[in-house]
Amino acid sequence: MISVRTLCKAHGARAVLTNVSAEVTKGETIAIVGPSGGGKSTLLRCLNALDTFDTGEVVIAGVTLRPRSGGAGETLRALRTRVGMVFQQFHLFPHLTVQANITLAPRVVRNVAPAVAARRAHELLDRVGLADRWDAYPHELSGGQQQRVAIARALAQDPEVLLFDEPTSALDPEMRGEVMAVIRDLAAGGMTMLVVTHEMHLATEIATRVWVIDRGGIAEDGPPAQVVEAPKSQVAKDYFGRLRK
Amino acid sequence: MAVCAAVGCRSADPASTLAQIRARGVLTYGADLQGGEPYLYEDPKDPSHLLGFEVDIMDALARRLGVRAQMKQYAWSNLVPSLQRGDFDIAMNGLEATADRAQQITLSTPYFVYAETLAVRRGAPYHTLADLAGKRVGTLNQTVAHDILRAQPVEPVLYEGNEEPYADLVQQRTEAVLLDNIIARRYGCIPSKPEVVCLDGDVALGTYVIGTRKTDPELAKAIDEAIAAMRADGELERILRKANLWDARQTGPFPEVAPDAGVRARSFDFEQAKLFAEGAGYTLFISLLAFLLAVPIGMLLAVARVYGGPLARGAARVYVELFRGTPVLLQLYVLYYGLAPWWSLGPVTAAILGLGLNYGAYEAEVYRGALLGMPRGQTEAAKALGLGPWQTLWHVLVPQAMRLALPPMTNDFVSLLKDSSLVSVITVIELTKRMTIAAVDLRGWLVPGLACALLYLALSVPLSELARRLERRLARDQRPHAL
């Protein structure tokens, strides 16, 4: 489903990603963890071309991304309908209702009939537990509810891969659970997901695999039982040690 | 006394105006340079020096009183009220003797006999004023010609300068121009305007006189005597001949003072109220359409400046600087008169286009600010959902930017509502122009001014209330946070 080959990216003289290679198969949930500034978010953003990279190649959901491929409208459109993204700060459209937030992209990008898009939006809202809030505006919702709408919005494009960039970091602890429940549900449904997170719970119980990213590279890559419980690298040991405290 | 001279007080001083004039050695006269050639105008070689047959007459007249003449610049249609207020000693600038003026001020013996002359386009099927029923006929505001036109079933089109009526006649924006023969021969039927012909036969005869305050009989008498003396010893003829204005009409007998045509409003009655409402209608109509034009122009310019390539950015910037950096009055003149030979617009169309193009530049900056204020996350979220650049703009950024822009846009609209008064220079009679016409007719600014102010408020207050509600509805999430 995803193949990352020798990805490198630098901001000026500072290397952000150094020679990252990885494979993800369909249905996997990857928890991407590691210290701040290690390149987790940048790697994620390179996967749907919100960031460009300098060398290497990404093949994701059948779309091949090459270095510095910022433009190429048709490729980007294909990529982004197949790869959904959920942001730390939700980024819902404040001028649109929940339903309009969810139906905008299907209607505009894929020309789905409004009635069809609306029906699908209601299904998705039901799935994230917000069936009754379809006509609310984002500012009327709690942070947890907004993030669940954002997930429904990403799902409305029927993506093959979902990318999460710290989906619970901006939430109060009591709201993280409701978002985690949705992610757990998606994992159970077989969605391929990459989740940048600091949630131990997600890494140990939902993820099929954990990547520890540090200084622009994947320091450790394996099932939770191995990476979390018996880390080999010093960075993973330090990281999980801090989280457990 | 020094203070008195400085502030120009009159009735408080026991000495008569004539005695004051003699004491200070200067006779001040109100006139309008916009009247231009041949009345009075600045010497092209030395703009501080005035030329014109009226300047010559004034110099001769002052010399006969043993003083020096000094011109004071006033808008022509306000010469009488300004004279009454005491801003200058006499009014002298193509002032026609009318029964109406005779009631307000003392009129001197004539110094010139003019004829109202009808000018039409060559080959036009009009021979008299009666042929022009229902047609647009140009003239100058507050002239006898204006009164004559108001008494006829024609549509008077009002100008403030001598060039413009004939320019519009050539452009077929009017069917005829009725003005004094001096103006017609100097600006209308001239070799450089072969399209214009002046019809034979005087529509009316009248006289130019000098106006003095009713409280200054001594001065009036002195002026009458001076003019009579100039006429008797041939100086007046010499002056008029020099300006090529001497004709058989000048030897008399002089025509009667033009009778009151009964066309001027005497009180702020229902008819006036209707005219004011019509003026307010024009103001609102022009402002609304101009703003509807300014919004998309501004949006396009803002998008070009924020997201465009170097060429689009540069072009948008030039547009904004050009239209924002030059007076809208100038833009209206250029659009209506300047471009007329190639692109002849109707006055209302030109007004809407001129104001729309100008306000587009201001709106562009409002939207540019709003677009720059959009959080980056909105663009990223739209991109991540597969929206292209134009879709992102149209569905995500522009609607949000418009919400942010609503308060400054309301500001601009109210401002436009008032700026729309400038379109009277291209002959549209909107609210402010209607007020100035009524003020001269009614000889007072207070009632027409109040009516005008009330109507402007009646237009702007509901609009800002509407904008406030719209803002509340659209910007639900943009309530102010407590400090």
XYZ file of C-alpha atoms in Angstrom:
728
model
C 0.000 0.000 0.000
C 2.854 2.378 0.879
C 6.429 2.121 -0.163
C 8.957 4.730 0.946
C 12.389 4.491 -0.659
C 15.495 6.365 0.496
C 13.632 9.543 1.308
C 15.789 12.583 2.090
C 14.761 16.116 2.887
C 16.676 19.084 4.220
C 15.763 22.599 5.281
C 18.870 24.432 4.196
C 21.776 22.747 5.906
C 19.598 20.959 8.462
C 18.589 17.407 7.485
C 14.947 16.699 8.328
C 14.627 13.216 6.807
C 17.688 11.066 6.162
C 17.381 8.073 3.939
C 14.000 6.843 5.177
C 12.774 3.581 3.664
C 9.701 1.653 4.785
C 6.884 -0.558 3.566
C 3.283 -0.599 4.789
C 0.807 -3.270 3.713
C -2.937 -2.899 3.459
C -4.821 -2.918 6.746
C -1.859 -2.021 8.934
C -2.020 0.646 11.622
C 1.375 2.247 12.139
C 1.985 4.264 15.290
C 4.740 6.782 14.574
C 6.397 7.848 17.803
C 9.572 9.525 18.885
C 10.939 12.714 20.375
C 9.732 16.102 19.135
C 11.567 17.477 16.128
C 12.590 14.018 14.965
C 10.792 14.285 11.619
C 7.551 12.363 12.347
C 5.162 15.006 11.017
C 7.387 15.842 8.068
C 7.466 12.187 7.001
C 3.666 12.043 7.238
C 3.254 15.255 5.259
C 5.589 13.971 2.534
C 3.244 11.026 2.065
C 0.405 13.223 0.779
C 2.598 15.915 -0.779
C 1.818 18.657 1.718
C 5.619 18.703 1.990
C 8.048 17.890 -0.787
C 11.235 15.863 -0.441
C 14.649 16.211 -2.058
C 15.539 12.682 -3.111
C 13.964 9.249 -3.009
C 10.497 8.101 -3.963
C 7.116 7.410 -2.396
C 4.546 5.036 -3.858
C 1.277 5.352 -1.993
C -2.153 3.956 -2.933
C -0.907 3.487 -6.484
C 0.393 7.036 -6.866
C 4.114 7.656 -7.291
C 5.558 10.812 -5.761
C 8.900 12.067 -6.969
C 11.232 14.662 -5.461
C 9.932 18.226 -5.448
C 6.656 17.210 -7.093
C 4.628 20.092 -5.784
C 2.348 20.685 -8.778
C 1.047 18.010 -11.203
C -2.649 18.695 -10.547
C -4.056 15.367 -11.713
C -1.558 13.290 -9.723
C -2.198 15.386 -6.638
C -5.939 15.078 -7.001
C -5.697 11.302 -7.347
C -3.296 11.105 -4.418
C -5.435 13.173 -2.115
C -8.699 11.441 -2.818
C -6.933 8.145 -1.972
C -4.993 9.428 1.033
C -6.922 11.227 3.781
C -5.386 13.408 6.450
C -6.437 14.380 9.958
C -4.666 17.335 11.592
C -3.751 18.080 15.172
C -5.797 21.310 15.063
C -8.730 19.704 13.142
C -8.849 22.551 10.575
C -12.579 22.238 10.050
C -14.053 24.942 7.787
C -15.649 27.347 10.295
C -18.114 28.834 7.810
C -19.667 25.469 6.950
C -21.951 23.180 8.944
C -20.737 19.737 9.948
C -22.557 18.200 7.019
C -21.193 20.780 4.566
C -17.671 20.232 5.913
C -18.011 16.522 5.123
C -19.748 16.803 1.752
C -17.633 19.662 0.302
C -14.761 17.582 -1.081
C -16.885 14.718 -2.500
C -19.145 17.219 -4.241
C -16.440 19.515 -5.529
C -13.560 17.141 -6.214
C -15.380 13.986 -7.245
C -18.689 15.492 -8.447
C -20.764 13.295 -6.164
C -24.438 14.295 -6.277
C -25.337 16.435 -3.228
C -28.000 13.981 -2.032
C -25.607 11.046 -2.304
C -22.861 12.990 -0.524
C -25.290 13.997 2.233
C -26.428 10.388 2.765
C -22.815 9.260 3.008
C -22.081 12.151 5.439
C -24.861 10.981 7.731
C -23.536 7.401 7.649
C -20.073 8.646 8.582
C -21.402 10.909 11.330
C -23.293 7.970 12.731
C -20.063 5.997 12.651
C -18.162 8.641 14.665
C -21.111 9.018 17.038
C -22.289 12.477 15.967
C -25.381 11.656 13.920
C -27.414 14.382 15.637
C -24.902 17.191 15.069
C -24.976 17.359 11.258
C -26.301 20.922 11.198
C -24.025 22.311 13.909
C -21.179 24.703 13.130
C -17.660 23.729 14.192
C -17.462 26.359 16.924
C -20.515 24.811 18.571
C -18.688 21.501 19.050
C -16.154 20.398 21.633
C -12.606 19.656 20.536
C -13.214 15.911 20.605
C -16.355 16.274 18.530
C -14.551 18.521 16.039
C -11.799 15.955 15.605
C -14.367 13.211 15.030
C -16.005 15.406 12.340
C -12.564 15.911 10.804
C -12.117 12.135 10.652
C -15.557 11.767 9.036
C -14.571 14.494 6.555
C -11.410 12.596 5.604
C -13.365 9.325 5.332
C -15.920 10.907 2.996
C -13.394 10.772 0.153
C -13.258 6.948 0.663
C -9.500 6.994 1.081
C -7.332 3.887 1.003
C -4.930 5.349 3.535
C -5.577 7.707 6.458
C -2.801 9.855 7.896
C -3.200 11.252 11.422
C -0.901 14.031 12.620
C -1.103 13.953 16.423
C -4.905 13.656 16.388
C -5.324 13.869 20.167
C -2.548 16.282 21.145
C -4.778 19.362 21.087
C -7.474 17.699 23.171
C -8.189 17.602 26.887
C -7.497 14.151 28.353
C -11.193 13.371 28.790
C -11.824 13.942 25.080
C -8.950 11.860 23.810
C -10.859 8.665 24.529
C -13.670 9.408 22.093
C -11.210 10.093 19.259
C -9.154 7.004 20.161
C -12.342 4.929 20.034
C -12.971 6.057 16.472
C -9.405 5.234 15.433
C -9.698 1.825 17.110
C -12.939 1.234 15.225
C -11.295 2.162 11.925
C -8.371 -0.176 12.643
C -10.777 -2.977 13.341
C -12.458 -2.214 10.017
C -9.200 -2.797 8.182
C -8.291 0.804 7.271
C -4.625 1.407 6.522
C -3.489 4.143 8.912
C -0.345 6.001 9.913
C -0.744 7.831 13.206
C 1.815 10.257 14.567
C 1.089 10.124 18.287
C 2.308 10.362 21.821
C -0.465 8.072 23.106
C 1.066 4.907 24.614
C -2.352 3.321 24.509
C -2.525 3.668 20.748
C 0.973 2.355 20.236
C 0.461 -0.697 22.428
C -3.146 -1.678 21.815
C -4.256 -0.430 18.398
C -1.132 -0.316 16.266
C 0.014 -3.342 14.352
C 3.449 -1.806 14.082
C 5.393 0.989 15.759
C 8.015 3.235 14.152
C 10.332 5.126 16.425
C 11.600 8.126 14.492
C 14.583 10.113 15.635
C 16.845 12.600 13.887
C 15.174 12.075 10.522
C 15.341 8.297 10.398
C 13.410 5.232 11.545
C 15.342 4.125 14.602
C 13.168 1.128 15.326
C 10.391 -0.638 13.407
C 8.442 -3.632 14.714
C 5.305 -4.910 16.449
C 4.352 -3.128 19.707
C 5.281 -6.126 21.815
C 8.824 -5.860 20.545
C 9.364 -2.091 20.113
C 7.461 -0.853 23.171
C 8.047 -3.681 25.599
C 11.639 -4.539 24.634
C 13.165 -1.617 22.733
C 16.644 -2.161 21.444
C 17.683 1.406 20.592
C 18.613 3.901 23.252
C 16.256 6.541 21.838
C 13.275 4.130 22.080
C 14.244 3.128 25.615
C 14.483 6.781 26.682
C 11.276 7.726 24.883
C 9.075 4.994 26.314
C 10.727 5.391 29.693
C 9.664 9.045 29.762
C 6.127 8.256 28.617
C 5.625 5.643 31.328
C 6.532 8.023 34.127
C -10.583 98.841 12.520
C -7.728 96.528 11.556
C -9.580 93.591 13.067
C -12.712 94.737 11.322
C -11.006 94.854 7.951
C -9.476 91.468 8.520
C -12.749 89.740 9.321
C -14.609 91.815 6.759
C -17.460 92.994 8.953
C -19.928 95.348 7.334
C -23.191 96.259 9.033
C -21.392 96.818 12.319
C -19.369 99.567 10.709
C -21.201 102.893 10.513
C -19.487 103.851 7.257
C -21.219 102.749 4.063
C -19.664 100.086 1.843
C -18.781 102.763 -0.707
C -16.937 104.774 1.950
C -15.118 101.598 3.047
C -14.140 100.819 -0.537
C -12.737 104.276 -0.950
C -10.974 104.066 2.390
C -9.240 100.792 1.579
C -8.790 101.682 -2.115
C -10.019 98.280 -3.266
C -13.332 97.211 -4.793
C -13.814 93.456 -4.411
C -16.020 91.570 -6.853
C -17.165 87.983 -6.732
C -16.702 85.928 -9.900
C -15.976 82.370 -11.004
C -12.900 81.566 -13.087
C -14.710 78.461 -14.320
C -16.844 80.834 -16.421
C -13.651 81.146 -18.444
C -13.042 82.947 -21.683
C -14.097 85.615 -22.602
C -15.587 86.687 -19.230
C -12.571 86.338 -17.040
C -9.755 83.842 -17.057
C -6.158 83.456 -16.041
C -3.530 84.722 -18.426
C -1.875 81.565 -19.794
C 1.492 83.344 -19.664
C 0.997 84.550 -16.087
C -1.791 82.785 -14.170
C -1.744 85.445 -11.434
C -2.874 87.977 -14.040
C -6.541 87.954 -15.094
C -7.847 88.610 -18.578
C -11.356 89.020 -20.008
C -13.849 91.695 -20.960
C -15.335 91.669 -17.460
C -11.887 92.216 -15.982
C -11.449 95.187 -18.312
C -14.877 96.569 -17.349
C -14.122 96.117 -13.659
C -10.739 97.819 -13.980
C -12.322 100.779 -15.796
C -15.164 100.957 -13.318
C -12.858 100.860 -10.306
C -10.655 103.503 -11.855
C -13.694 105.764 -12.207
C -14.395 105.231 -8.488
C -10.795 106.068 -7.726
C -9.925 102.565 -6.488
C -8.494 99.259 -7.685
C -10.623 96.172 -8.540
C -9.873 92.818 -6.938
C -11.497 89.537 -7.956
C -12.684 86.974 -5.374
C -13.173 83.425 -6.567
C -16.630 81.965 -5.794
C -18.725 79.225 -7.347
C -20.937 80.972 -9.881
C -24.215 79.538 -8.610
C -23.397 80.918 -5.136
C -22.507 84.477 -6.160
C -25.797 85.976 -4.955
C -25.902 84.363 -1.490
C -22.209 85.148 -1.024
C -22.820 88.762 -1.944
C -25.696 88.908 0.539
C -23.470 87.431 3.212
C -20.939 90.190 2.590
C -18.041 88.152 1.224
C -17.327 90.816 -1.416
C -18.630 94.248 -2.411
C -20.313 93.426 -5.720
C -21.137 90.378 -7.860
C -20.000 90.662 -11.456
C -19.754 87.633 -13.706
C -22.333 87.183 -16.448
C -25.058 87.776 -13.890
C -28.315 87.948 -15.838
C -30.922 90.509 -14.809
C -33.925 88.515 -13.611
C -36.993 89.429 -11.568
C -35.908 86.792 -9.090
C -32.466 88.338 -8.583
C -33.974 91.821 -8.457
C -35.850 90.734 -5.336
C -32.694 89.628 -3.587
C -30.140 92.209 -4.647
C -29.923 95.538 -6.430
C -29.210 95.154 -10.156
C -27.203 97.788 -12.000
C -27.766 99.202 -15.440
C -26.699 96.614 -18.071
C -23.139 96.380 -19.336
C -23.933 93.747 -21.932
C -26.926 92.470 -23.892
C -26.828 88.739 -24.551
C -29.024 86.444 -26.585
C -29.940 82.888 -25.600
C -28.686 80.784 -28.475
C -29.710 77.279 -29.334
C -26.948 75.001 -30.654
C -27.686 71.638 -32.273
C -25.745 69.021 -34.231
C -25.379 69.779 -37.913
C -28.264 68.242 -39.854
C -30.422 67.683 -36.775
C -34.158 68.233 -37.422
C -34.505 70.954 -34.781
C -35.116 74.612 -35.622
C -36.679 76.005 -32.439
C -36.908 75.021 -28.815
C -40.410 73.698 -29.497
C -38.916 70.971 -31.728
C -37.041 69.554 -28.757
C -39.959 68.334 -26.649
C -38.907 65.329 -24.562
C -35.253 65.679 -25.616
C -32.181 66.238 -23.471
C -30.988 69.848 -23.702
C -27.800 70.965 -22.005
C -27.245 74.245 -20.168
C -25.475 75.705 -17.159
C -26.918 75.291 -13.691
C -28.930 78.283 -12.320
C -28.875 80.360 -15.507
C -31.758 82.077 -17.249
C -31.350 79.453 -19.938
C -31.951 76.838 -17.254
C -35.181 78.601 -16.278
C -36.279 78.793 -19.915
C -35.652 75.063 -20.288
C -37.500 74.293 -17.061
C -40.572 76.021 -18.473
C -40.402 73.816 -21.598
C -41.263 70.121 -21.957
C -37.568 69.232 -22.398
C -35.182 67.419 -20.101
C -32.554 69.933 -18.894
C -29.036 68.512 -18.448
C -26.930 70.626 -16.115
C -23.227 71.446 -16.387
C -20.833 73.582 -14.399
C -18.365 74.434 -17.177
C -18.642 75.888 -20.700
C -16.815 73.128 -22.602
C -18.775 70.130 -21.398
C -22.285 70.953 -22.720
C -20.953 71.135 -26.293
C -18.721 68.088 -25.864
C -21.800 66.101 -24.862
C -23.756 67.540 -27.771
C -21.077 66.247 -30.152
C -21.192 62.867 -28.359
C -24.981 62.743 -28.928
C -25.560 62.598 -25.205
C -27.799 65.663 -25.634
C -29.786 66.938 -28.600
C -29.204 70.667 -28.114
C -27.524 73.234 -25.883
C -29.168 76.491 -24.837
C -26.719 79.108 -23.578
C -25.822 82.758 -23.915
C -24.498 83.726 -27.349
C -21.097 84.620 -25.846
C -20.621 81.046 -24.687
C -22.199 79.494 -27.765
C -19.913 81.439 -30.170
C -16.810 80.804 -28.070
C -17.308 77.142 -27.112
C -20.080 75.727 -29.318
C -20.216 76.611 -33.000
C -16.475 76.979 -33.571
C -14.240 75.622 -36.346
C -12.869 72.842 -34.137
C -16.422 71.543 -33.568
C -17.755 71.271 -37.141
C -20.601 69.067 -35.879
C -22.158 71.957 -33.931
C -24.276 74.720 -35.479
C -25.808 77.695 -33.691
C -29.379 78.293 -34.857
C -30.311 81.753 -36.068
C -32.902 83.638 -34.078
C -32.476 84.564 -30.442
C -34.487 82.341 -28.088
C -34.492 85.250 -25.634
C -32.619 88.472 -24.997
C -31.286 89.505 -21.634
C -28.707 91.697 -19.952
C -25.683 91.180 -17.772
C -25.688 93.430 -14.739
C -23.670 94.076 -11.618
C -25.209 93.045 -8.313
C -24.951 95.033 -5.076
C -26.522 94.477 -1.688
C -29.881 96.167 -1.102
C -28.274 97.898 1.880
C -25.754 99.662 -0.369
C -27.783 102.175 -2.432
C -24.837 104.593 -2.557
C -22.582 101.985 -4.092
C -25.302 100.936 -6.552
C -25.733 104.524 -7.652
C -21.988 105.035 -8.073
C -21.757 101.880 -10.207
C -24.741 102.867 -12.367
C -23.171 106.255 -12.973
C -19.817 104.721 -13.818
C -21.349 102.306 -16.329
C -23.405 105.090 -17.877
C -20.271 107.199 -18.203
C -18.349 104.307 -19.779
C -21.179 103.823 -22.241
C -21.318 107.569 -22.996
C -17.609 108.103 -23.595
C -17.197 104.911 -25.650
C -14.986 103.021 -23.228
C -17.518 100.194 -22.892
C -17.726 99.841 -26.674
C -13.922 99.764 -26.904
C -13.721 97.034 -24.310
C -16.441 94.940 -25.946
C -14.943 95.439 -29.405
C -11.574 94.324 -28.108
C -13.208 91.081 -27.003
C -15.055 90.894 -30.328
C -18.359 91.134 -28.482
C -19.739 94.363 -29.847
C -22.947 93.877 -31.841
C -26.153 95.738 -32.744
C -27.847 94.487 -29.589
C -25.531 96.662 -27.446
C -26.914 99.987 -28.671
C -30.320 99.367 -27.157
C -33.067 99.607 -26.418
C -32.283 97.169 -23.653
C -34.551 94.179 -23.180
C -36.808 94.013 -20.156
C -35.588 92.243 -17.059
C -36.386 88.577 -17.601
C -39.706 87.968 -15.857
C -40.018 85.286 -13.198
C -40.600 82.148 -15.198
C -42.377 80.656 -12.202
C -40.265 77.506 -12.501
C -38.155 77.903 -9.418
C -39.233 76.288 -6.209
C -40.394 78.786 -3.613
C -40.839 76.480 -0.648
C -39.918 72.948 0.289
C -43.218 71.500 -0.885
C -44.372 68.077 -2.025
C -42.869 68.623 -5.496
C -39.471 69.318 -3.910
C -39.826 66.273 -1.684
C -40.506 64.173 -4.774
C -37.421 65.577 -6.512
C -35.311 64.864 -3.417
C -36.643 61.307 -3.271
C -35.733 60.910 -6.944
C -32.225 62.226 -6.209
C -31.902 59.790 -3.306
C -33.050 57.038 -5.676
C -30.202 57.879 -8.067
C -27.739 58.003 -5.195
C -28.810 54.578 -3.952
C -29.045 53.011 -7.416
C -25.617 54.249 -8.509
C -23.990 53.335 -5.181
C -25.458 49.834 -5.097
C -24.491 48.969 -8.666
C -21.047 50.552 -8.265
C -20.449 48.457 -5.161
C -21.677 45.313 -6.892
C -18.998 46.046 -9.473
C -16.338 46.949 -6.912
C -16.668 43.686 -4.949
C -15.748 41.246 -7.742
C -13.068 43.614 -9.062
C -11.603 43.877 -5.578
C -11.769 40.126 -5.073
C -9.982 39.416 -8.368
C -7.302 41.999 -7.614
C -6.811 40.665 -4.092
C -6.479 37.072 -5.319
C -4.056 38.247 -8.003
C -1.966 40.107 -5.444
C -1.904 37.327 -2.857
C -1.727 34.192 -5.000
C -0.857 35.402 -8.519
C 2.399 35.129 -10.411
C 4.730 38.137 -10.734
C 2.830 39.516 -13.750
C -0.638 39.279 -12.184
C 0.725 40.642 -8.910
C 2.331 43.606 -10.651
C -0.728 44.391 -12.760
C -3.031 44.265 -9.738
C -0.680 46.491 -7.795
C -0.555 49.061 -10.618
C -4.364 49.044 -10.782
C -4.724 49.607 -7.046
C -2.139 52.392 -6.934
C -3.567 54.087 -10.022
C -7.197 54.129 -8.907
C -6.507 54.714 -5.238
C -3.835 57.325 -5.824
C -5.785 59.654 -8.132
C -9.002 61.557 -7.311
C -12.209 59.799 -8.225
C -13.416 63.130 -9.627
C -10.603 63.034 -12.177
C -11.423 59.422 -13.026
C -15.060 60.376 -13.642
C -14.020 63.253 -15.933
C -11.665 61.032 -17.910
C -14.205 58.242 -18.199
C -17.099 60.474 -19.228
C -15.489 63.307 -21.190
C -11.964 62.075 -21.896
C -12.865 58.728 -23.396
C -16.025 60.012 -25.071
C -14.604 60.175 -28.632
C -13.861 56.444 -28.484
C -16.276 55.164 -25.895
C -19.347 57.284 -25.279
C -21.002 56.226 -22.051
C -24.281 57.465 -20.653
C -23.893 59.577 -17.496
C -25.395 56.972 -15.153
C -23.373 54.156 -16.722
C -20.202 56.228 -16.483
C -21.025 57.071 -12.865
C -21.497 53.411 -11.918
C -18.410 52.320 -13.834
C -16.241 55.146 -12.480
C -17.192 54.635 -8.854
C -17.067 50.833 -9.238
C -13.571 50.859 -10.739
C -12.368 53.260 -8.059
C -13.870 51.427 -5.108
C -12.624 48.130 -6.553
C -9.132 49.307 -5.638
C -10.168 49.930 -2.032
C -12.041 46.621 -1.792
C -8.953 44.855 -3.169
C -6.924 45.980 -0.183
C -9.655 44.966 2.249
C -9.839 41.464 0.770
C -6.085 41.189 0.498
C -5.814 41.831 4.220
C -8.548 39.301 4.918
C -6.934 36.645 2.703
C -3.570 37.193 4.361
C -5.296 36.728 7.696
C -6.592 33.245 6.795
C -4.983 30.500 8.894
C -2.628 28.278 6.897
C -4.441 25.210 8.227
C -7.506 26.033 6.155
C -5.510 25.857 2.936
C -3.791 22.647 4.023
C -7.067 20.994 5.004
C -8.572 21.918 1.619
C -5.485 20.660 -0.222
C -5.481 17.416 1.741
C -9.084 16.837 0.664
C -8.072 17.176 -2.994
C -9.402 20.673 -3.699
C -7.498 22.519 -6.421
C -6.258 26.078 -5.960
C -9.382 27.715 -7.426
C -11.693 25.370 -5.527
C -9.815 26.151 -2.315
C -10.198 29.839 -2.975
C -13.826 29.732 -3.937
C -15.160 27.282 -1.359
C -12.861 27.796 1.606
C -10.848 31.010 1.607
C -13.049 33.596 -0.100
C -16.187 32.910 1.980
C -14.180 33.212 5.169
C -12.286 36.275 3.957
C -15.618 37.928 3.082
C -16.796 37.431 6.651
C -13.661 39.117 7.953
C -14.068 41.875 5.384
C -17.680 42.656 6.200
C -17.093 45.509 8.707
C -14.633 47.407 6.454
C -16.898 46.719 3.456
C -19.835 48.329 5.253
C -17.554 51.250 5.945
C -16.645 51.517 2.282
C -20.246 51.290 1.163
C -21.355 54.139 3.403
C -18.380 56.111 2.133
C -19.343 55.289 -1.464
C -22.888 56.452 -0.810
C -21.511 59.884 0.008
C -18.796 59.906 -2.684
C -21.514 59.248 -5.236
C -22.345 62.968 -4.954
C -19.287 63.551 -7.175
C -21.111 62.125 -10.181
C -23.002 65.408 -10.520
C -19.965 66.614 -12.498
C -21.066 64.247 -15.246
C -24.633 65.644 -15.215
C -26.306 63.060 -12.961
C -28.674 64.856 -10.606
C -28.308 62.831 -7.448
C -29.167 63.805 -3.900
C -26.445 66.380 -3.193
C -26.866 68.086 -6.575
C -30.602 68.234 -5.993
C -29.905 69.862 -2.654
C -27.638 72.535 -4.170
C -30.233 73.321 -6.844
C -32.963 73.610 -4.214
C -30.726 75.715 -1.982
C -30.334 78.321 -4.734
C -34.026 78.192 -5.646
C -35.135 78.490 -2.029
C -32.335 80.943 -1.219
C -31.307 79.020 1.832
C -29.231 75.974 2.655
C -30.833 74.989 5.937
C -34.019 73.206 4.862
C -32.630 71.522 1.740
C -29.470 70.663 3.693
C -31.422 69.010 6.482
C -33.613 67.126 4.009
C -30.495 65.964 2.198
C -28.790 64.853 5.427
C -31.899 62.975 6.559
C -32.144 61.146 3.252
C -28.463 60.148 3.350
C -28.986 58.828 6.867
C -32.150 57.059 5.756
C -30.037 55.264 3.159
C -26.945 54.509 5.206
C -28.386 53.564 8.605
C -30.591 50.698 7.357
C -27.686 49.472 5.255
C -25.294 49.363 8.177
C -28.004 47.671 10.237
C -28.416 45.095 7.478
C -24.654 44.577 7.393
C -24.616 44.191 11.170
C -27.220 41.436 10.989
C -25.460 39.744 8.119
C -22.259 39.866 10.099
C -23.941 38.326 13.108
C -25.390 35.551 10.989
C -22.253 34.810 8.982
C -19.601 35.256 11.605
C -21.166 33.150 14.331
C -17.760 31.967 15.498
C -16.173 35.404 15.384
C -17.710 36.834 18.539
C -15.321 38.987 20.503
C -13.573 37.303 23.369
C -13.561 38.969 26.758
C -10.335 40.829 27.465
